XYZ file of C-alpha atoms in Angstrom:
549
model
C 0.000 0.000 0.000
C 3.069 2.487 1.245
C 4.568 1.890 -1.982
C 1.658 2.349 -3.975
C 1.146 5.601 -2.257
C 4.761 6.528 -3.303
C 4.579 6.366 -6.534
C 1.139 7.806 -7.134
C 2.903 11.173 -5.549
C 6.191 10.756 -7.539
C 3.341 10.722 -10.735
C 1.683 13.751 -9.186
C 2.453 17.041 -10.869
C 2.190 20.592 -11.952
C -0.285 22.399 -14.200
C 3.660 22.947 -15.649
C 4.210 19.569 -15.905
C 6.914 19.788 -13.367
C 6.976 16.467 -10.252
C 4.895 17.805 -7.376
C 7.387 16.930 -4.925
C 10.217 18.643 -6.617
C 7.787 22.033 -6.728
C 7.130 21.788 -3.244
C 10.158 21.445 -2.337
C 11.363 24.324 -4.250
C 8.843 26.672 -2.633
C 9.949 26.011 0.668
C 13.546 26.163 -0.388
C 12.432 29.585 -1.658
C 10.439 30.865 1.296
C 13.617 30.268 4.321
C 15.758 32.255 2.066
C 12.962 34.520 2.163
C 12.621 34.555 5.717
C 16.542 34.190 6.014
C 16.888 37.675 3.887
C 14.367 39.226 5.970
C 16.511 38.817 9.513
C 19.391 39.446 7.652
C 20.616 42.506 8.747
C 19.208 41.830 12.461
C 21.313 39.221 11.987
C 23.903 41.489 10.931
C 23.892 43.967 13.380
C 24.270 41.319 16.405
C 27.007 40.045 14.706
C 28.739 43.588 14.556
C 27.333 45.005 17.805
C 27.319 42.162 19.910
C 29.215 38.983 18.898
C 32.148 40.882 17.067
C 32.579 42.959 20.491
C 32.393 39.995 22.784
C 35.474 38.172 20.613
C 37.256 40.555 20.392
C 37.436 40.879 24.103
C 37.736 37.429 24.336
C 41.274 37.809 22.291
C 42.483 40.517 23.980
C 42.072 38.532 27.400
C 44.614 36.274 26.234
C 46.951 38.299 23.386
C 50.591 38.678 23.880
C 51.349 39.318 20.917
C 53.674 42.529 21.706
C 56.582 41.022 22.935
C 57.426 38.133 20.428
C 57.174 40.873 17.869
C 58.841 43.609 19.135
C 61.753 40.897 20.414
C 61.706 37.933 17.956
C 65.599 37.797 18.165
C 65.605 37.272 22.329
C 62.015 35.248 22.665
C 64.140 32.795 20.088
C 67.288 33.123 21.960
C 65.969 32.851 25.479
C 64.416 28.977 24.189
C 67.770 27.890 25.349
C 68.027 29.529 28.687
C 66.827 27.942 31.821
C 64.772 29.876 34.140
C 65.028 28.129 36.815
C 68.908 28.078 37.177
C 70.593 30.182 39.281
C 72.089 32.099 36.032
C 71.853 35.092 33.963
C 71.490 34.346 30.636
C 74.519 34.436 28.074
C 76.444 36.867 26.094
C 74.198 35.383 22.988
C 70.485 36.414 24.795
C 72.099 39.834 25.845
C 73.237 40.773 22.255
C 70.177 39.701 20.646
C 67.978 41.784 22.987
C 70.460 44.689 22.013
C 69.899 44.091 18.343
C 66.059 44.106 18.967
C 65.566 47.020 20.992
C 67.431 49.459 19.671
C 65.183 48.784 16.698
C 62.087 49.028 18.869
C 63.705 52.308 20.289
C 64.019 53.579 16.466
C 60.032 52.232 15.990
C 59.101 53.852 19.796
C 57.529 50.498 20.733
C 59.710 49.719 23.751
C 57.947 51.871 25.836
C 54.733 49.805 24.929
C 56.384 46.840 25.531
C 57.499 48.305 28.936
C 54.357 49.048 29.951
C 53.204 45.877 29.121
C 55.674 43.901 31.287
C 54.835 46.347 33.944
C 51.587 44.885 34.382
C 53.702 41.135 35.686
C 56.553 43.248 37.341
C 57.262 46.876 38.971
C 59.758 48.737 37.185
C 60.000 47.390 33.762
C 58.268 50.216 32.020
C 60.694 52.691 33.555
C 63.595 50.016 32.674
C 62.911 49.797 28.590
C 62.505 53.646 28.935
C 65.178 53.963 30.278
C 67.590 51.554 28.255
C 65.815 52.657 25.483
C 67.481 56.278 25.555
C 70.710 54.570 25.686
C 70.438 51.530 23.754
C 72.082 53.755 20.028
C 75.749 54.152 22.395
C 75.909 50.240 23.206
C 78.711 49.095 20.677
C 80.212 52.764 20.246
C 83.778 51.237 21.461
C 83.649 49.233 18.342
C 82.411 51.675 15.770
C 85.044 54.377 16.838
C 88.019 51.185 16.768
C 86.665 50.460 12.846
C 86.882 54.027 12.199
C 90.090 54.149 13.139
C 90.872 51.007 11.130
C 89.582 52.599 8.459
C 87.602 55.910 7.409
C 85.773 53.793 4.890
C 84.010 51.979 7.636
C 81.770 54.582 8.303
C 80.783 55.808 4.881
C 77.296 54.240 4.252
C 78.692 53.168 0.603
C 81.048 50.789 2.040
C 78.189 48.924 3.777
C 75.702 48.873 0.768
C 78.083 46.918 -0.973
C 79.340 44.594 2.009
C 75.536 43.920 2.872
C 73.170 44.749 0.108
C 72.287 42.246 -3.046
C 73.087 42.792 -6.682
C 69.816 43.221 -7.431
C 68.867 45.952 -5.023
C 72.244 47.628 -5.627
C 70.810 47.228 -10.073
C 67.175 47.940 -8.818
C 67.974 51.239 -6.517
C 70.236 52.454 -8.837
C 67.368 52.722 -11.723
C 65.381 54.691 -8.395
C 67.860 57.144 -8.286
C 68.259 57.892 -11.442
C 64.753 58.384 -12.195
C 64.446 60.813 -9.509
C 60.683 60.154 -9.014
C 59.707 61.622 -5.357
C 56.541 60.123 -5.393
C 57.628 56.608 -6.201
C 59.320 54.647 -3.006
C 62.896 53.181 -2.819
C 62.604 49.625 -3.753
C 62.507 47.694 -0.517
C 66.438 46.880 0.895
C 67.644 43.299 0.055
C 70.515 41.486 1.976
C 72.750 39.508 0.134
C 73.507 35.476 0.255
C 76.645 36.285 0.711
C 76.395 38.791 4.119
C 73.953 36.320 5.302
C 76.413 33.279 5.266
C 79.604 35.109 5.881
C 78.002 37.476 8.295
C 74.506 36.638 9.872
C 74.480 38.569 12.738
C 75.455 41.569 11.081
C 72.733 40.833 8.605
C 70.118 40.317 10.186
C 70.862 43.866 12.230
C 71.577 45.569 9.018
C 68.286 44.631 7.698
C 66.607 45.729 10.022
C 68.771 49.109 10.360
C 67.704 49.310 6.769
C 64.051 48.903 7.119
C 63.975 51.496 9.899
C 65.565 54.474 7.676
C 63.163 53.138 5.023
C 60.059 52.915 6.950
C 60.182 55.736 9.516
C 63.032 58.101 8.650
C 62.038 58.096 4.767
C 65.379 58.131 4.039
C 67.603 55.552 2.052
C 70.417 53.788 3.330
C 72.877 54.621 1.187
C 72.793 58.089 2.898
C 73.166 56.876 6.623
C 75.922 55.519 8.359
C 74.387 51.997 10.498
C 73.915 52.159 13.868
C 76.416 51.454 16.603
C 74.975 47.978 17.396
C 75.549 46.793 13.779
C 79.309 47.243 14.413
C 79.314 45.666 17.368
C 77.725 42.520 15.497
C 79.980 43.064 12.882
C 82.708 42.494 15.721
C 81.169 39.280 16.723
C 80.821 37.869 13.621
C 84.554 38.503 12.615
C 85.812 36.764 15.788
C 83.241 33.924 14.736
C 84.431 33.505 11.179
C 87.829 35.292 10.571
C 87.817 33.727 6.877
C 84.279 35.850 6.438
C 86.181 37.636 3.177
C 86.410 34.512 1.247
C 82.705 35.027 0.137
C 83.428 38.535 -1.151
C 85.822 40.170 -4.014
C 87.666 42.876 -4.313
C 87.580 45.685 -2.442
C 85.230 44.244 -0.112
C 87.342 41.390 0.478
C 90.587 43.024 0.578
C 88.828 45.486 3.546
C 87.023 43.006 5.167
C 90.212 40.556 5.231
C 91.806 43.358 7.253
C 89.434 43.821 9.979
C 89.083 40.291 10.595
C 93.152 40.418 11.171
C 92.405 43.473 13.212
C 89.196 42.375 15.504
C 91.350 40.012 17.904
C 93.553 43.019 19.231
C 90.040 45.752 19.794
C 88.869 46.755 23.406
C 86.189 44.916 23.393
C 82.580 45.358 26.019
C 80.212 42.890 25.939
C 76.495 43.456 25.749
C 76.186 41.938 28.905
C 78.240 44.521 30.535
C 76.638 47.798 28.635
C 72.795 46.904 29.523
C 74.037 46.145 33.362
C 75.919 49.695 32.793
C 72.558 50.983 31.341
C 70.576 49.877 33.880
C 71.868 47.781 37.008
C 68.134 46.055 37.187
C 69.692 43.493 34.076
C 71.398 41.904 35.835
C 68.445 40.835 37.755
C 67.499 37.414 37.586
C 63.584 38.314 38.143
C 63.371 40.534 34.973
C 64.990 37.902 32.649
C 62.447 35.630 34.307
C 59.727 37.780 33.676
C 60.279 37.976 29.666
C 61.097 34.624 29.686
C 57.400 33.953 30.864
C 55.737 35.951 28.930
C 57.353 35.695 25.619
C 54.829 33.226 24.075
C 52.128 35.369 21.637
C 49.058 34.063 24.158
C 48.638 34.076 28.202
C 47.117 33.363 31.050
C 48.643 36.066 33.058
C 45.310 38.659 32.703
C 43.577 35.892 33.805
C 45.323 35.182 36.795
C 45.542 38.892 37.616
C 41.694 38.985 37.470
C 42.109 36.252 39.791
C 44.568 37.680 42.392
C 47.200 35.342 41.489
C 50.520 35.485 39.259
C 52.909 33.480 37.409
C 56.424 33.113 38.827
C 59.647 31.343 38.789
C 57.790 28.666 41.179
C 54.929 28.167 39.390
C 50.990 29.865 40.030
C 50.828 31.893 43.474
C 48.564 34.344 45.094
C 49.890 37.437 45.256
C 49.982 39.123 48.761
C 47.072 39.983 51.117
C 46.897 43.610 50.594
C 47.275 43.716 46.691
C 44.443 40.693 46.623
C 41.033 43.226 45.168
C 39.417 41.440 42.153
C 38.099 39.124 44.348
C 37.146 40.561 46.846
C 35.074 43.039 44.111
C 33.620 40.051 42.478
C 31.873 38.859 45.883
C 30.748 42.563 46.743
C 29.292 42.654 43.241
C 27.251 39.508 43.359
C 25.943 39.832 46.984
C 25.416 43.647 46.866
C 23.280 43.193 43.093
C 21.298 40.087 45.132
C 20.883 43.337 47.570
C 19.290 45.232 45.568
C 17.398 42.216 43.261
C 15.324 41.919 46.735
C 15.437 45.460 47.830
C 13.926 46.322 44.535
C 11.592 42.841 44.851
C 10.278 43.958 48.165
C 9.433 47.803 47.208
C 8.377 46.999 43.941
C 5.435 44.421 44.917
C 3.372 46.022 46.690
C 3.462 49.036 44.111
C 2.778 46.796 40.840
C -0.141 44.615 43.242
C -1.488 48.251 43.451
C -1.177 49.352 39.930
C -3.161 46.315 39.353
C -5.916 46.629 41.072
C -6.456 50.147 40.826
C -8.998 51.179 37.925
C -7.053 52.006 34.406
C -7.714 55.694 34.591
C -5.801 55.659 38.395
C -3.319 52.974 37.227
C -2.110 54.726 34.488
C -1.735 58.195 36.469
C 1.044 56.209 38.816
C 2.416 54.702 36.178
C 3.620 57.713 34.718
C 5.269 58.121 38.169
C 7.023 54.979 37.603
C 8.005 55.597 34.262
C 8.753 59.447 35.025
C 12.864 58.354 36.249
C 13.600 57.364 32.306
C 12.820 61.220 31.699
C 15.941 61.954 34.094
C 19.538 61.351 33.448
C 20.752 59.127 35.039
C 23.338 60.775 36.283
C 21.516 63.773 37.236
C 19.481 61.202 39.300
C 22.991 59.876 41.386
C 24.117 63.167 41.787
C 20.478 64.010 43.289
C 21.001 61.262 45.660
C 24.533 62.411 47.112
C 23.140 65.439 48.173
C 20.122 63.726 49.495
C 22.241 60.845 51.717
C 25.178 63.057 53.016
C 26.041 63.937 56.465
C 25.120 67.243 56.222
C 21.961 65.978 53.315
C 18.196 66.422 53.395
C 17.969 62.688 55.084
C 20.447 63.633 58.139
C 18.509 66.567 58.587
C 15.252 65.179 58.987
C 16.638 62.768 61.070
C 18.183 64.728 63.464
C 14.916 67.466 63.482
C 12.348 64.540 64.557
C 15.059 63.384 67.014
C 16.055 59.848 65.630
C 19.683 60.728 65.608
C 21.915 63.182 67.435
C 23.744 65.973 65.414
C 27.191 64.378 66.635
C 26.009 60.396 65.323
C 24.820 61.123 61.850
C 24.265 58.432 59.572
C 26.802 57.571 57.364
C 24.985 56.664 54.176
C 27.605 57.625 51.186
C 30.847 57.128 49.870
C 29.771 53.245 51.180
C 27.869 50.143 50.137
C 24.770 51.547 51.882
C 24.580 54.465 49.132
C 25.519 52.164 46.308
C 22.087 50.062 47.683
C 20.224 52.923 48.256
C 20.282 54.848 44.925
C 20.879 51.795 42.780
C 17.700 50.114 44.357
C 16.113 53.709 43.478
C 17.409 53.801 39.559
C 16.388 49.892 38.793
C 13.080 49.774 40.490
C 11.031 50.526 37.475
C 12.686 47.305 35.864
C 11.054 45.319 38.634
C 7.388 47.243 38.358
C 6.761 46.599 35.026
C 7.391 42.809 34.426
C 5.439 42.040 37.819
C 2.827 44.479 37.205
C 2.450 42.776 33.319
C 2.245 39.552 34.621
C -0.359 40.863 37.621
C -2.804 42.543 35.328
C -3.289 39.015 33.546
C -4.258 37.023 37.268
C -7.927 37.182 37.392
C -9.523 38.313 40.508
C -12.260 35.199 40.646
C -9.266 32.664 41.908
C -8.380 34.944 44.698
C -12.484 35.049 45.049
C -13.020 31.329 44.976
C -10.196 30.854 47.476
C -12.014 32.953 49.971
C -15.578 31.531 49.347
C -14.003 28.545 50.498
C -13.427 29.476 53.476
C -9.509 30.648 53.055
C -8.058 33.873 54.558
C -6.673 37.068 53.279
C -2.989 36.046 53.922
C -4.049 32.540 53.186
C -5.619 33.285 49.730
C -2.508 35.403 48.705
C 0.193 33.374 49.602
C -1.717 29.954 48.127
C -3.646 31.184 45.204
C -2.503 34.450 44.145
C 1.422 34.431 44.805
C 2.274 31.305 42.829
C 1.118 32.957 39.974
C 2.845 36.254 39.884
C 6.494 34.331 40.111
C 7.128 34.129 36.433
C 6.899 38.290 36.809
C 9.175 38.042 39.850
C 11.826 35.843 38.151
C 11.860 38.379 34.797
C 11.899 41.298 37.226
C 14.629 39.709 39.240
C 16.792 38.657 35.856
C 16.607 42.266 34.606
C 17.628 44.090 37.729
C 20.091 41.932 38.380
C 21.973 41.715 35.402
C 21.888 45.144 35.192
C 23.115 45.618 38.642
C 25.884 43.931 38.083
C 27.744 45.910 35.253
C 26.898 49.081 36.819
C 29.670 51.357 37.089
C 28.603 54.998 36.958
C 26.472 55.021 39.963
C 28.848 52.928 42.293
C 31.798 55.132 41.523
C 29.850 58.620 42.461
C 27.943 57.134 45.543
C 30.128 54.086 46.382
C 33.250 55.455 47.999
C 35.942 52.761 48.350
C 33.547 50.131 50.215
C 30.794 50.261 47.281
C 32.271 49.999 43.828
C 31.945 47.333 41.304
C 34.034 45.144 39.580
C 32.709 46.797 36.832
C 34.519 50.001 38.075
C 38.186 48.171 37.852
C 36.877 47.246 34.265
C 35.987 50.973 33.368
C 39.105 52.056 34.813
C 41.845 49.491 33.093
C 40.032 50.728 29.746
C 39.782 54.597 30.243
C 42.609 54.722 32.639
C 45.375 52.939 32.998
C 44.811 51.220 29.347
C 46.201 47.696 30.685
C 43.091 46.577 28.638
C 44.340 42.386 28.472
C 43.207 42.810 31.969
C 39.721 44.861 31.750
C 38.840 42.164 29.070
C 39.659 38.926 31.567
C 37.859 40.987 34.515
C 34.999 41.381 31.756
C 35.072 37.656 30.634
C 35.233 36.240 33.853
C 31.957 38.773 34.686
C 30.474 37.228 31.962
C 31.408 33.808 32.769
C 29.632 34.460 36.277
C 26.487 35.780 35.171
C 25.992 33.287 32.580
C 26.681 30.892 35.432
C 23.911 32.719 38.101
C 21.664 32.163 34.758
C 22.589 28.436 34.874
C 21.356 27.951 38.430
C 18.245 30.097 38.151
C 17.400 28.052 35.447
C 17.844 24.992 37.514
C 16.652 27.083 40.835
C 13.345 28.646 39.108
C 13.709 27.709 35.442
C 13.943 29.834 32.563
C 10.852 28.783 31.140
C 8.775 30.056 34.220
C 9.479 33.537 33.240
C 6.962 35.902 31.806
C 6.523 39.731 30.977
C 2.943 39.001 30.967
């Protein structure tokens, strides 16, 4: 029968001529790309406003991504350096970390990088600052001991043809000529040659290179190197003393010279000039420190959020009195169930009454509820600060009627008791409207029937009519309190030090101090919490009991 069925709908078909089931199947095809073109750019603009937002800060949480690229040369050296030994790293670390920052000086990124590591240690933004200034003398010794060599060592002709290739040599040369202002100098090239023979001095002339390129707009056949590429220059010649067998000429003939020469130069190490530069190198918690956080991700926002760091001995707490985050995440979740229930317990009786007043009276008090949107909100904080100091309206009236002496008035600012007080104030219509929604939709005759029966006031409310205004009490209690919790302008005017937010640190790391790895952890980790609290009021209540009437 099934089959016969089958095949009497596969012979069904259009006025067209066209299978039935094909058509159908077509239209539907065509009416969810319909609907899906229709929520597009809803779709859209979550994606942009909301999701994009959230991932990013989800990234930032974890990027590192500053100090592997503004130090590729010392995150690669330091691989072979062990932290945990009671030893500064060698000569080789050192001299790579000179070759990279004196580029970063050039670029101005070591002071970003500084202030990055300042967020795991004390001092280091004020040590790359410092360095930094100095970092274009380290190697001098050797760039005035070639000069004296030879003059040609410092003319920037001498190194164009020691370091550059033949085709950037052919390709510049065409640049020149043209004299074209508006068209840039082809990009410089290193040679095979200087990077066998010479790799250290390469890879520092390169980038010496790029630098006059990139940010001085200048070309370097028109600036002498830096002092750091002579001191590599030095190295490499004590390396590889046959380094002039890969060259010809005059090259060879001047490079063959120095190489004789090198063995008998004063000679520094970099070692000695950073310690020189700044006596904190030669600490072994600072090469610790970059050794840590050299990777391109970590977990050190994280663990900052969570009053812990990363050290030498593994994951730690850090001490008593720096411990705040939290301590600010418990004040935030128990002071926003505060005010969930202070707002729950003032804002019941006022939607029962909207309720059962007659629509004409109902809707005169609801303007009063709705009249706070009409008010900034800020005008509305700063109405309560003069309102709850010790010398406010509410201290006043206290002290007129007698309830408190003028020498013990109430201390109701700068604390959590104002952040409760005018928060409770600012969120309450949040908690009217969903209960008085879901209260306008209870009909009287239950309450009615309950009584007929024989049941009291108290009982009849609590039995019949209570049970069925929770769905507006759990949507009232979901909006206050998520927005209680990422409040951050109120707390900070009324809140003093005992009444702020997490939220606060968050606004401050951004607008503030700009350490904004750690304002997006703090920010996850909020998230992560509330979407947890959701989790077991779900479980607790359950979503689905939740109504806005």
């Amino acid at each position: 029968m099934s089959d016969t069925t089958s095949n009497t709908a596969e012979k069904l078909t259009t006025s067209d001529g066209k299978p039935l089931k094909a058509s159908l199947a077509k239209a539907l095809r065509r009416q969810k790309m319909r609907a899906l073109l229709l929520i597009a750019p809803l779709l859209l603009f979550v994606l942009i406003s909301f999701a994009a937002p959230i991932v990013d800060m989800l990234f930032r949480s974890v990027q590192n991504e500053i100090v592997p690229e503004t130090l590729p040369r010392t995150v690669t050296a330091l691989e072979s350096w062990d932290p945990a030994s009671d030893q500064l790293p060698d000569e080789f670390v050192f001299a790579a970390l000179r070759d990279d920052l004196i580029i970063a000086a050039e670029r101005k990124q070591h002071t970003r990088l500084g202030s990055r590591l300042n967020y795991e240690m004390t001092g280091m933004s004020s040590l790359f600052r410092k360095t930094g200034r100095r970092v274009d003398d380290f190697g001098e010794i050797f760039t005035e001991q070639f000069e004296d060599l030879n003059e040609t060592w410092v003319e920037p002709a001498t190194w164009v043809s020691l370091m550059a290739s033949e085709d950037w040599i052919s390709a510049q040369a065409e640049w020149a000529a043209a004299g074209d202002d508006d068209v840039a100098e082809p990009a410089f090239e290193v040679s095979e040659a200087a990077k066998e023979a010479l790799p250290r001095t390469a890879e520092i002339y390169a980038g010496f290179a790029d630098v006059i390129q990139t940010e001085d707009n200048d070309s370097p056949t028109e600036e002498e190197p830096w002092n750091p590429v002579y001191a590599a220059l030095y190295d490499d010649l004590i390396a590889n003393p046959d380094a002039a067998a890969d060259y010809s000429g005059a090259t060879a003939e001047l490079l063959s010279t120095a190489a004789a020469a090198v063995p008998e130069f004063e000679a520094t190490t970099a070692r000695e000039e950073f310690i020189d530069a700044d006596e904190d190198w030669g600490s072994l918690d600072v090469w610790q420190t970059l050794y840590r956080f050299k990777g391109a991700y970590t977990a050190g926002y994280y663990l900052a959020a969570l009053d812990a760091q990363m050290t030498a001995d593994g994951i730690e707490m850090v001490p008593e009195d720096q411990r705040i985050y939290l301590l600010l995440f418990m004040r935030t979740l128990v002071l926003s169930v505060v005010i969930t229930f202070s707002c729950l317990i003032l804002g019941y009786p006022v939607a029962f009454l909207l309720s059962h007043l007659p629509l004409r009276s109902a809707n005169l008090l609801m303007i009063l509820v709705l009249l706070p949107f009409w008010t900034s909100l800020l005008v509305r904080t700063s109405a309560w600060k003069v309102l709850l100091q010790q010398q406010g309206v509410i201290n006043d009236i206290l002290v007129y009627i007698g309830l408190v002496s003028d020498s013990g008035r109430l201390a109701l600012i700068n604390n959590a008791t104002g952040t409760v007080i005018a928060m409770t104030h600012i969120l309450l219509p949040f908690m009217i409207l969903p209960l008085y929604s879901v209260m306008k939709t209870i009909s009287p005759s239950y309450v009615r029937a309950a009584k007929s029966l024989g049941a009291t006031d108290w009982t009849a409310f609590w039995r019949i009519y209570f049970p069925q205004t929770v769905p507006g009490i759990g949507a009232g209690a979901v909006l206050v309190f998520i927005l209680s919790i990422g409040y951050y302008i109120t707390p900070e005017l009324v809140g003093g030090t005992s009444g702020i937010f997490i939220s606060n640190r968050i606004a401050y790391h951004i607008s503030s101090s700009l350490n904004w790895g750690l304002a997006a952890a703090l920010g996850t980790l909020l998230l992560v919490v509330v979407l947890l609290c959701f989790v077991i009021y779900d479980k607790l209540v359950g979503i689905d009991n939740v109504k806005l009437g």
